[in-house]
Amino acid sequence: MKKQRSSNIELLRIVAMFLIVLHHAIVHGGLDKATIDFYTIPHFLAHGVTIFLLQSLVVFGKMGVAIFVLITGYFMVYSQARLVKVIKIWLAIFIYSLGLFVFAIAIGAQNFSLAGLVKSILPVIFSNYWFMTSYVVMYLFIPAINIFLNKATSGMRRLVIELLFLTNVILPIVFATMPDNAVALGATNITSFIMLYLIGAEMRFRQLLQPRYRLVGRILFLGVTDWIYCLSCLFRWAWPDNQENIFHRARDGLGWFW
């Protein structure tokens, strides 16, 4: 039987991809650095609208990544992870990675090296593309995660999500103000992905995508978005000596959550 596709989820995927493209255009296109230099009160007052729009789009890019993982958790909690899918994902990454490596050498943008060749052949292992490495590792854990989700009580599931939120969002932001930019309790992209997978699965368990929750979702979206922006600005102004690192960690950490 052919699996039916959900048009609203497909539309959400498209929106998420668009947000990620905007994120990369701003961050890697140089606009993000320009807005960081504006983060003094006089410059903010003069360019506040521009800063707000650009930094909001950067946060939305992180939200776009989170959306993909949430969708995975939402659908995979009642499905089985398959090795053939991992192989397909790896093969696609391999083709792009090796192809881009050869192309970069051909146009003179990169010199050939044995280390670069090995990394391009094994892009997942060497994390050439951090998202795909984290996603593949998370995907390998899905069978074990699903066993836990389907056997645990709702209270236990909530506790695990709360602990992951604490160690992957709250503590890294707090520790960003400490010497040597300490990272809390080994928070990583992989554990963040697992947290998002669990949240997506919990949304499926509680049927939170039903129309009756739509208004609440919109209010939460607007409220959390404003909270992320205001808190990020606060971090930059409160700790000027380490403001760029703190700003990015606050913005990215909160963007992960939402």
PDB file of C-alpha atoms in Angstrom:
ATOM      1  CA  MET A   1       0.000   0.000   0.000  1.00  0.00           C
ATOM      2  CA  LYS A   2       1.377   3.375  -1.042  1.00  0.00           C
ATOM      3  CA  LYS A   3       2.066   5.697   1.861  1.00  0.00           C
ATOM      4  CA  GLN A   4       0.003   8.874   1.728  1.00  0.00           C
ATOM      5  CA  ARG A   5       1.843  12.171   1.956  1.00  0.00           C
ATOM      6  CA  SER A   6       0.691  14.987   4.223  1.00  0.00           C
ATOM      7  CA  SER A   7       0.507  18.213   2.222  1.00  0.00           C
ATOM      8  CA  ASN A   8       0.788  20.457   5.259  1.00  0.00           C
ATOM      9  CA  ILE A   9       3.940  18.684   6.454  1.00  0.00           C
ATOM     10  CA  GLU A  10       5.429  18.884   2.956  1.00  0.00           C
ATOM     11  CA  LEU A  11       4.721  22.615   2.918  1.00  0.00           C
ATOM     12  CA  LEU A  12       6.409  22.908   6.304  1.00  0.00           C
ATOM     13  CA  ARG A  13       9.485  21.170   4.891  1.00  0.00           C
ATOM     14  CA  ILE A  14       9.625  23.680   2.026  1.00  0.00           C
ATOM     15  CA  VAL A  15       9.336  26.616   4.425  1.00  0.00           C
ATOM     16  CA  ALA A  16      12.080  25.105   6.604  1.00  0.00           C
ATOM     17  CA  MET A  17      14.404  24.740   3.595  1.00  0.00           C
ATOM     18  CA  PHE A  18      13.762  28.357   2.612  1.00  0.00           C
ATOM     19  CA  LEU A  19      14.575  29.532   6.147  1.00  0.00           C
ATOM     20  CA  ILE A  20      17.815  27.529   6.146  1.00  0.00           C
ATOM     21  CA  VAL A  21      18.845  29.111   2.825  1.00  0.00           C
ATOM     22  CA  LEU A  22      18.216  32.574   4.292  1.00  0.00           C
ATOM     23  CA  HIS A  23      20.225  31.638   7.381  1.00  0.00           C
ATOM     24  CA  HIS A  24      23.248  30.653   5.288  1.00  0.00           C
ATOM     25  CA  ALA A  25      22.934  33.695   3.044  1.00  0.00           C
ATOM     26  CA  ILE A  26      23.139  35.977   6.089  1.00  0.00           C
ATOM     27  CA  VAL A  27      25.691  34.103   8.212  1.00  0.00           C
ATOM     28  CA  HIS A  28      28.056  33.031   5.435  1.00  0.00           C
ATOM     29  CA  GLY A  29      27.315  36.014   3.221  1.00  0.00           C
ATOM     30  CA  GLY A  30      28.730  38.482   5.729  1.00  0.00           C
ATOM     31  CA  LEU A  31      25.566  40.290   6.784  1.00  0.00           C
ATOM     32  CA  ASP A  32      25.579  38.593  10.180  1.00  0.00           C
ATOM     33  CA  LYS A  33      28.993  40.031  11.018  1.00  0.00           C
ATOM     34  CA  ALA A  34      27.835  43.492   9.965  1.00  0.00           C
ATOM     35  CA  THR A  35      24.869  43.390  12.321  1.00  0.00           C
ATOM     36  CA  ILE A  36      27.039  42.189  15.219  1.00  0.00           C
ATOM     37  CA  ASP A  37      29.114  45.359  14.885  1.00  0.00           C
ATOM     38  CA  PHE A  38      25.906  47.335  15.320  1.00  0.00           C
ATOM     39  CA  TYR A  39      25.280  45.979  18.809  1.00  0.00           C
ATOM     40  CA  THR A  40      25.914  49.159  20.738  1.00  0.00           C
ATOM     41  CA  ILE A  41      22.988  51.251  21.873  1.00  0.00           C
ATOM     42  CA  PRO A  42      23.586  54.184  19.441  1.00  0.00           C
ATOM     43  CA  HIS A  43      23.987  51.861  16.459  1.00  0.00           C
ATOM     44  CA  PHE A  44      21.071  49.748  17.576  1.00  0.00           C
ATOM     45  CA  LEU A  45      18.828  52.797  17.770  1.00  0.00           C
ATOM     46  CA  ALA A  46      19.936  53.825  14.285  1.00  0.00           C
ATOM     47  CA  HIS A  47      19.717  50.371  12.668  1.00  0.00           C
ATOM     48  CA  GLY A  48      17.363  48.478  14.969  1.00  0.00           C
ATOM     49  CA  VAL A  49      14.915  47.415  12.252  1.00  0.00           C
ATOM     50  CA  THR A  50      17.665  45.983  10.050  1.00  0.00           C
ATOM     51  CA  ILE A  51      19.286  44.158  12.957  1.00  0.00           C
ATOM     52  CA  PHE A  52      15.965  42.743  14.108  1.00  0.00           C
ATOM     53  CA  LEU A  53      15.061  41.427  10.642  1.00  0.00           C
ATOM     54  CA  LEU A  54      18.452  39.886   9.900  1.00  0.00           C
ATOM     55  CA  GLN A  55      18.956  38.282  13.287  1.00  0.00           C
ATOM     56  CA  SER A  56      15.384  36.986  13.274  1.00  0.00           C
ATOM     57  CA  LEU A  57      16.054  35.282   9.932  1.00  0.00           C
ATOM     58  CA  VAL A  58      19.237  33.741  11.354  1.00  0.00           C
ATOM     59  CA  VAL A  59      17.232  32.319  14.267  1.00  0.00           C
ATOM     60  CA  PHE A  60      14.576  31.057  11.848  1.00  0.00           C
ATOM     61  CA  GLY A  61      17.330  29.133  10.011  1.00  0.00           C
ATOM     62  CA  LYS A  62      18.094  27.210  13.187  1.00  0.00           C
ATOM     63  CA  MET A  63      14.367  26.643  13.574  1.00  0.00           C
ATOM     64  CA  GLY A  64      14.323  25.226  10.033  1.00  0.00           C
ATOM     65  CA  VAL A  65      16.917  22.613  10.997  1.00  0.00           C
ATOM     66  CA  ALA A  66      14.966  21.803  14.157  1.00  0.00           C
ATOM     67  CA  ILE A  67      11.776  21.386  12.108  1.00  0.00           C
ATOM     68  CA  PHE A  68      13.342  18.604  10.019  1.00  0.00           C
ATOM     69  CA  VAL A  69      14.331  16.649  13.128  1.00  0.00           C
ATOM     70  CA  LEU A  70      10.954  17.262  14.793  1.00  0.00           C
ATOM     71  CA  ILE A  71       9.206  15.906  11.696  1.00  0.00           C
ATOM     72  CA  THR A  72      11.443  12.815  11.829  1.00  0.00           C
ATOM     73  CA  GLY A  73      10.444  12.174  15.435  1.00  0.00           C
ATOM     74  CA  TYR A  74       6.782  12.827  14.674  1.00  0.00           C
ATOM     75  CA  PHE A  75       6.629  10.191  11.937  1.00  0.00           C
ATOM     76  CA  MET A  76       9.307   7.687  12.941  1.00  0.00           C
ATOM     77  CA  VAL A  77       8.026   6.992  16.460  1.00  0.00           C
ATOM     78  CA  TYR A  78       5.545   4.520  14.950  1.00  0.00           C
ATOM     79  CA  SER A  79       7.881   3.339  12.180  1.00  0.00           C
ATOM     80  CA  GLN A  80      10.986   1.220  11.867  1.00  0.00           C
ATOM     81  CA  ALA A  81      14.426   2.608  11.042  1.00  0.00           C
ATOM     82  CA  ARG A  82      15.878   0.788   8.046  1.00  0.00           C
ATOM     83  CA  LEU A  83      19.527   0.215   7.211  1.00  0.00           C
ATOM     84  CA  VAL A  84      18.797   0.721   3.519  1.00  0.00           C
ATOM     85  CA  LYS A  85      17.746   4.313   4.240  1.00  0.00           C
ATOM     86  CA  VAL A  86      21.017   4.994   6.048  1.00  0.00           C
ATOM     87  CA  ILE A  87      22.889   3.629   3.026  1.00  0.00           C
ATOM     88  CA  LYS A  88      20.890   5.851   0.664  1.00  0.00           C
ATOM     89  CA  ILE A  89      21.577   8.906   2.792  1.00  0.00           C
ATOM     90  CA  TRP A  90      25.290   8.080   2.998  1.00  0.00           C
ATOM     91  CA  LEU A  91      25.497   7.482  -0.767  1.00  0.00           C
ATOM     92  CA  ALA A  92      23.912  10.858  -1.553  1.00  0.00           C
ATOM     93  CA  ILE A  93      26.278  12.637   0.850  1.00  0.00           C
ATOM     94  CA  PHE A  94      29.249  10.765  -0.636  1.00  0.00           C
ATOM     95  CA  ILE A  95      28.380  11.801  -4.193  1.00  0.00           C
ATOM     96  CA  TYR A  96      27.973  15.463  -3.277  1.00  0.00           C
ATOM     97  CA  SER A  97      31.063  15.507  -1.055  1.00  0.00           C
ATOM     98  CA  LEU A  98      33.429  13.879  -3.539  1.00  0.00           C
ATOM     99  CA  GLY A  99      31.920  15.803  -6.461  1.00  0.00           C
ATOM    100  CA  LEU A 100      32.384  19.159  -4.719  1.00  0.00           C
ATOM    101  CA  PHE A 101      35.932  18.210  -3.709  1.00  0.00           C
ATOM    102  CA  VAL A 102      36.869  17.435  -7.324  1.00  0.00           C
ATOM    103  CA  PHE A 103      35.102  20.566  -8.578  1.00  0.00           C
ATOM    104  CA  ALA A 104      36.898  22.797  -6.035  1.00  0.00           C
ATOM    105  CA  ILE A 105      40.263  21.401  -7.151  1.00  0.00           C
ATOM    106  CA  ALA A 106      39.355  21.813 -10.828  1.00  0.00           C
ATOM    107  CA  ILE A 107      38.557  25.541 -10.453  1.00  0.00           C
ATOM    108  CA  GLY A 108      41.563  26.179  -8.212  1.00  0.00           C
ATOM    109  CA  ALA A 109      39.551  26.941  -5.085  1.00  0.00           C
ATOM    110  CA  GLN A 110      41.260  24.141  -3.136  1.00  0.00           C
ATOM    111  CA  ASN A 111      44.565  22.287  -3.352  1.00  0.00           C
ATOM    112  CA  PHE A 112      44.573  18.506  -3.539  1.00  0.00           C
ATOM    113  CA  SER A 113      45.557  16.691  -0.360  1.00  0.00           C
ATOM    114  CA  LEU A 114      45.267  13.105   0.759  1.00  0.00           C
ATOM    115  CA  ALA A 115      43.552  14.210   3.985  1.00  0.00           C
ATOM    116  CA  GLY A 116      41.018  16.234   1.996  1.00  0.00           C
ATOM    117  CA  LEU A 117      40.344  13.256  -0.280  1.00  0.00           C
ATOM    118  CA  VAL A 118      39.762  10.916   2.660  1.00  0.00           C
ATOM    119  CA  LYS A 119      37.417  13.408   4.320  1.00  0.00           C
ATOM    120  CA  SER A 120      35.454  13.839   1.092  1.00  0.00           C
ATOM    121  CA  ILE A 121      35.131  10.043   0.697  1.00  0.00           C
ATOM    122  CA  LEU A 122      34.015   9.617   4.338  1.00  0.00           C
ATOM    123  CA  PRO A 123      32.058  12.843   4.926  1.00  0.00           C
ATOM    124  CA  VAL A 124      29.798  11.445   7.647  1.00  0.00           C
ATOM    125  CA  ILE A 125      32.649  10.066   9.749  1.00  0.00           C
ATOM    126  CA  PHE A 126      34.690  13.284   9.487  1.00  0.00           C
ATOM    127  CA  SER A 127      31.631  15.524   9.867  1.00  0.00           C
ATOM    128  CA  ASN A 128      32.165  17.425   6.617  1.00  0.00           C
ATOM    129  CA  TYR A 129      28.487  18.334   6.838  1.00  0.00           C
ATOM    130  CA  TRP A 130      27.600  18.574  10.509  1.00  0.00           C
ATOM    131  CA  PHE A 131      23.859  18.196   9.988  1.00  0.00           C
ATOM    132  CA  MET A 132      24.122  14.939   8.076  1.00  0.00           C
ATOM    133  CA  THR A 133      26.639  13.450  10.533  1.00  0.00           C
ATOM    134  CA  SER A 134      24.385  14.274  13.489  1.00  0.00           C
ATOM    135  CA  TYR A 135      21.274  13.101  11.634  1.00  0.00           C
ATOM    136  CA  VAL A 136      22.782   9.760  10.593  1.00  0.00           C
ATOM    137  CA  VAL A 137      24.025   9.035  14.131  1.00  0.00           C
ATOM    138  CA  MET A 138      20.619   9.953  15.559  1.00  0.00           C
ATOM    139  CA  TYR A 139      18.915   7.754  12.959  1.00  0.00           C
ATOM    140  CA  LEU A 140      21.001   4.775  14.059  1.00  0.00           C
ATOM    141  CA  PHE A 141      19.672   5.279  17.599  1.00  0.00           C
ATOM    142  CA  ILE A 142      16.004   5.362  16.494  1.00  0.00           C
ATOM    143  CA  PRO A 143      15.240   1.670  17.224  1.00  0.00           C
ATOM    144  CA  ALA A 144      16.472   2.043  20.823  1.00  0.00           C
ATOM    145  CA  ILE A 145      14.784   5.435  21.227  1.00  0.00           C
ATOM    146  CA  ASN A 146      11.457   4.066  20.003  1.00  0.00           C
ATOM    147  CA  ILE A 147      11.597   1.145  22.427  1.00  0.00           C
ATOM    148  CA  PHE A 148      12.065   3.624  25.263  1.00  0.00           C
ATOM    149  CA  LEU A 149       9.288   5.925  24.026  1.00  0.00           C
ATOM    150  CA  ASN A 150       6.724   3.165  23.659  1.00  0.00           C
ATOM    151  CA  LYS A 151       7.478   1.582  27.028  1.00  0.00           C
ATOM    152  CA  ALA A 152       8.111   4.662  29.200  1.00  0.00           C
ATOM    153  CA  THR A 153       5.395   6.541  31.053  1.00  0.00           C
ATOM    154  CA  SER A 154       4.481  10.062  29.955  1.00  0.00           C
ATOM    155  CA  GLY A 155       6.174  11.389  33.098  1.00  0.00           C
ATOM    156  CA  MET A 156       9.429   9.604  32.285  1.00  0.00           C
ATOM    157  CA  ARG A 157       9.376  10.866  28.681  1.00  0.00           C
ATOM    158  CA  ARG A 158       8.818  14.407  29.921  1.00  0.00           C
ATOM    159  CA  LEU A 159      11.656  14.102  32.441  1.00  0.00           C
ATOM    160  CA  VAL A 160      14.133  12.987  29.776  1.00  0.00           C
ATOM    161  CA  ILE A 161      13.110  15.877  27.498  1.00  0.00           C
ATOM    162  CA  GLU A 162      13.489  18.344  30.374  1.00  0.00           C
ATOM    163  CA  LEU A 163      16.958  17.011  31.245  1.00  0.00           C
ATOM    164  CA  LEU A 164      18.090  17.218  27.627  1.00  0.00           C
ATOM    165  CA  PHE A 165      16.697  20.746  27.380  1.00  0.00           C
ATOM    166  CA  LEU A 166      18.632  21.706  30.504  1.00  0.00           C
ATOM    167  CA  THR A 167      21.944  20.226  29.325  1.00  0.00           C
ATOM    168  CA  ASN A 168      21.663  21.222  25.642  1.00  0.00           C
ATOM    169  CA  VAL A 169      20.027  24.658  25.834  1.00  0.00           C
ATOM    170  CA  ILE A 170      20.069  26.274  29.270  1.00  0.00           C
ATOM    171  CA  LEU A 171      23.483  25.279  30.684  1.00  0.00           C
ATOM    172  CA  PRO A 172      25.526  25.932  27.507  1.00  0.00           C
ATOM    173  CA  ILE A 173      24.097  29.469  27.409  1.00  0.00           C
ATOM    174  CA  VAL A 174      24.904  30.044  31.068  1.00  0.00           C
ATOM    175  CA  PHE A 175      28.386  28.529  30.748  1.00  0.00           C
ATOM    176  CA  ALA A 176      29.168  30.757  27.769  1.00  0.00           C
ATOM    177  CA  THR A 177      29.891  33.556  30.250  1.00  0.00           C
ATOM    178  CA  MET A 178      32.520  31.488  32.078  1.00  0.00           C
ATOM    179  CA  PRO A 179      36.294  31.346  31.383  1.00  0.00           C
ATOM    180  CA  ASP A 180      37.363  29.308  28.354  1.00  0.00           C
ATOM    181  CA  ASN A 181      33.779  29.211  27.079  1.00  0.00           C
ATOM    182  CA  ALA A 182      32.986  26.023  28.990  1.00  0.00           C
ATOM    183  CA  VAL A 183      30.404  23.751  27.392  1.00  0.00           C
ATOM    184  CA  ALA A 184      27.939  22.154  29.793  1.00  0.00           C
ATOM    185  CA  LEU A 185      27.854  18.406  30.361  1.00  0.00           C
ATOM    186  CA  GLY A 186      28.931  17.381  26.870  1.00  0.00           C
ATOM    187  CA  ALA A 187      26.058  19.010  24.974  1.00  0.00           C
ATOM    188  CA  THR A 188      26.407  18.198  21.255  1.00  0.00           C
ATOM    189  CA  ASN A 189      24.446  18.420  18.022  1.00  0.00           C
ATOM    190  CA  ILE A 190      23.678  14.706  18.319  1.00  0.00           C
ATOM    191  CA  THR A 191      22.102  15.022  21.766  1.00  0.00           C
ATOM    192  CA  SER A 192      20.235  18.105  20.557  1.00  0.00           C
ATOM    193  CA  PHE A 193      18.861  16.061  17.659  1.00  0.00           C
ATOM    194  CA  ILE A 194      17.782  13.310  20.037  1.00  0.00           C
ATOM    195  CA  MET A 195      16.030  15.923  22.184  1.00  0.00           C
ATOM    196  CA  LEU A 196      14.196  17.269  19.132  1.00  0.00           C
ATOM    197  CA  TYR A 197      13.288  13.732  18.028  1.00  0.00           C
ATOM    198  CA  LEU A 198      11.764  13.086  21.462  1.00  0.00           C
ATOM    199  CA  ILE A 199       9.794  16.337  21.296  1.00  0.00           C
ATOM    200  CA  GLY A 200       8.487  15.438  17.823  1.00  0.00           C
ATOM    201  CA  ALA A 201       7.458  11.996  19.081  1.00  0.00           C
ATOM    202  CA  GLU A 202       5.743  13.574  22.095  1.00  0.00           C
ATOM    203  CA  MET A 203       3.804  15.838  19.754  1.00  0.00           C
ATOM    204  CA  ARG A 204       2.594  12.703  17.968  1.00  0.00           C
ATOM    205  CA  PHE A 205       1.633  10.993  21.235  1.00  0.00           C
ATOM    206  CA  ARG A 206      -0.334  14.030  22.405  1.00  0.00           C
ATOM    207  CA  GLN A 207      -1.753  14.864  18.952  1.00  0.00           C
ATOM    208  CA  LEU A 208      -0.575  18.467  19.230  1.00  0.00           C
ATOM    209  CA  LEU A 209      -0.966  19.149  15.509  1.00  0.00           C
ATOM    210  CA  GLN A 210      -4.733  18.969  15.751  1.00  0.00           C
ATOM    211  CA  PRO A 211      -6.606  22.167  14.662  1.00  0.00           C
ATOM    212  CA  ARG A 212      -7.769  22.864  18.233  1.00  0.00           C
ATOM    213  CA  TYR A 213      -4.150  23.605  19.231  1.00  0.00           C
ATOM    214  CA  ARG A 214      -3.466  25.946  16.287  1.00  0.00           C
ATOM    215  CA  LEU A 215      -4.083  29.231  18.128  1.00  0.00           C
ATOM    216  CA  VAL A 216      -1.914  28.146  21.070  1.00  0.00           C
ATOM    217  CA  GLY A 217       0.874  27.205  18.657  1.00  0.00           C
ATOM    218  CA  ARG A 218       0.799  30.605  16.964  1.00  0.00           C
ATOM    219  CA  ILE A 219       0.935  32.425  20.294  1.00  0.00           C
ATOM    220  CA  LEU A 220       3.874  30.279  21.420  1.00  0.00           C
ATOM    221  CA  PHE A 221       5.684  30.868  18.140  1.00  0.00           C
ATOM    222  CA  LEU A 222       5.441  34.652  18.373  1.00  0.00           C
ATOM    223  CA  GLY A 223       6.219  34.696  22.083  1.00  0.00           C
ATOM    224  CA  VAL A 224       9.269  32.431  21.887  1.00  0.00           C
ATOM    225  CA  THR A 225      10.611  34.243  18.803  1.00  0.00           C
ATOM    226  CA  ASP A 226      10.503  37.604  20.607  1.00  0.00           C
ATOM    227  CA  TRP A 227      12.022  36.004  23.716  1.00  0.00           C
ATOM    228  CA  ILE A 228      14.931  34.579  21.723  1.00  0.00           C
ATOM    229  CA  TYR A 229      15.704  37.940  20.149  1.00  0.00           C
ATOM    230  CA  CYS A 230      15.457  39.986  23.359  1.00  0.00           C
ATOM    231  CA  LEU A 231      17.508  37.486  25.383  1.00  0.00           C
ATOM    232  CA  SER A 232      20.173  37.355  22.676  1.00  0.00           C
ATOM    233  CA  CYS A 233      20.467  41.158  22.740  1.00  0.00           C
ATOM    234  CA  LEU A 234      20.669  41.093  26.532  1.00  0.00           C
ATOM    235  CA  PHE A 235      23.608  38.672  26.419  1.00  0.00           C
ATOM    236  CA  ARG A 236      25.489  40.939  24.013  1.00  0.00           C
ATOM    237  CA  TRP A 237      25.034  44.056  26.105  1.00  0.00           C
ATOM    238  CA  ALA A 238      25.591  42.379  29.490  1.00  0.00           C
ATOM    239  CA  TRP A 239      28.955  40.750  28.631  1.00  0.00           C
ATOM    240  CA  PRO A 240      30.747  43.001  26.098  1.00  0.00           C
ATOM    241  CA  ASP A 241      34.136  41.272  26.564  1.00  0.00           C
ATOM    242  CA  ASN A 242      32.801  37.961  25.280  1.00  0.00           C
ATOM    243  CA  GLN A 243      29.736  39.220  23.527  1.00  0.00           C
ATOM    244  CA  GLU A 244      30.044  37.557  20.126  1.00  0.00           C
ATOM    245  CA  ASN A 245      30.432  34.030  21.518  1.00  0.00           C
ATOM    246  CA  ILE A 246      27.645  34.560  24.067  1.00  0.00           C
ATOM    247  CA  PHE A 247      25.354  36.089  21.488  1.00  0.00           C
ATOM    248  CA  HIS A 248      25.767  33.200  19.064  1.00  0.00           C
ATOM    249  CA  ARG A 249      25.391  30.538  21.757  1.00  0.00           C
ATOM    250  CA  ALA A 250      22.235  32.170  23.117  1.00  0.00           C
ATOM    251  CA  ARG A 251      20.744  32.656  19.671  1.00  0.00           C
ATOM    252  CA  ASP A 252      21.636  29.195  18.389  1.00  0.00           C
ATOM    253  CA  GLY A 253      20.729  27.372  21.594  1.00  0.00           C
ATOM    254  CA  LEU A 254      17.317  28.959  21.817  1.00  0.00           C
ATOM    255  CA  GLY A 255      16.824  28.546  18.079  1.00  0.00           C
ATOM    256  CA  TRP A 256      17.443  24.821  18.512  1.00  0.00           C
ATOM    257  CA  PHE A 257      14.737  24.600  21.099  1.00  0.00           C
ATOM    258  CA  TRP A 258      12.139  26.347  19.059  1.00  0.00           C
TER     259      TRP A 258
END
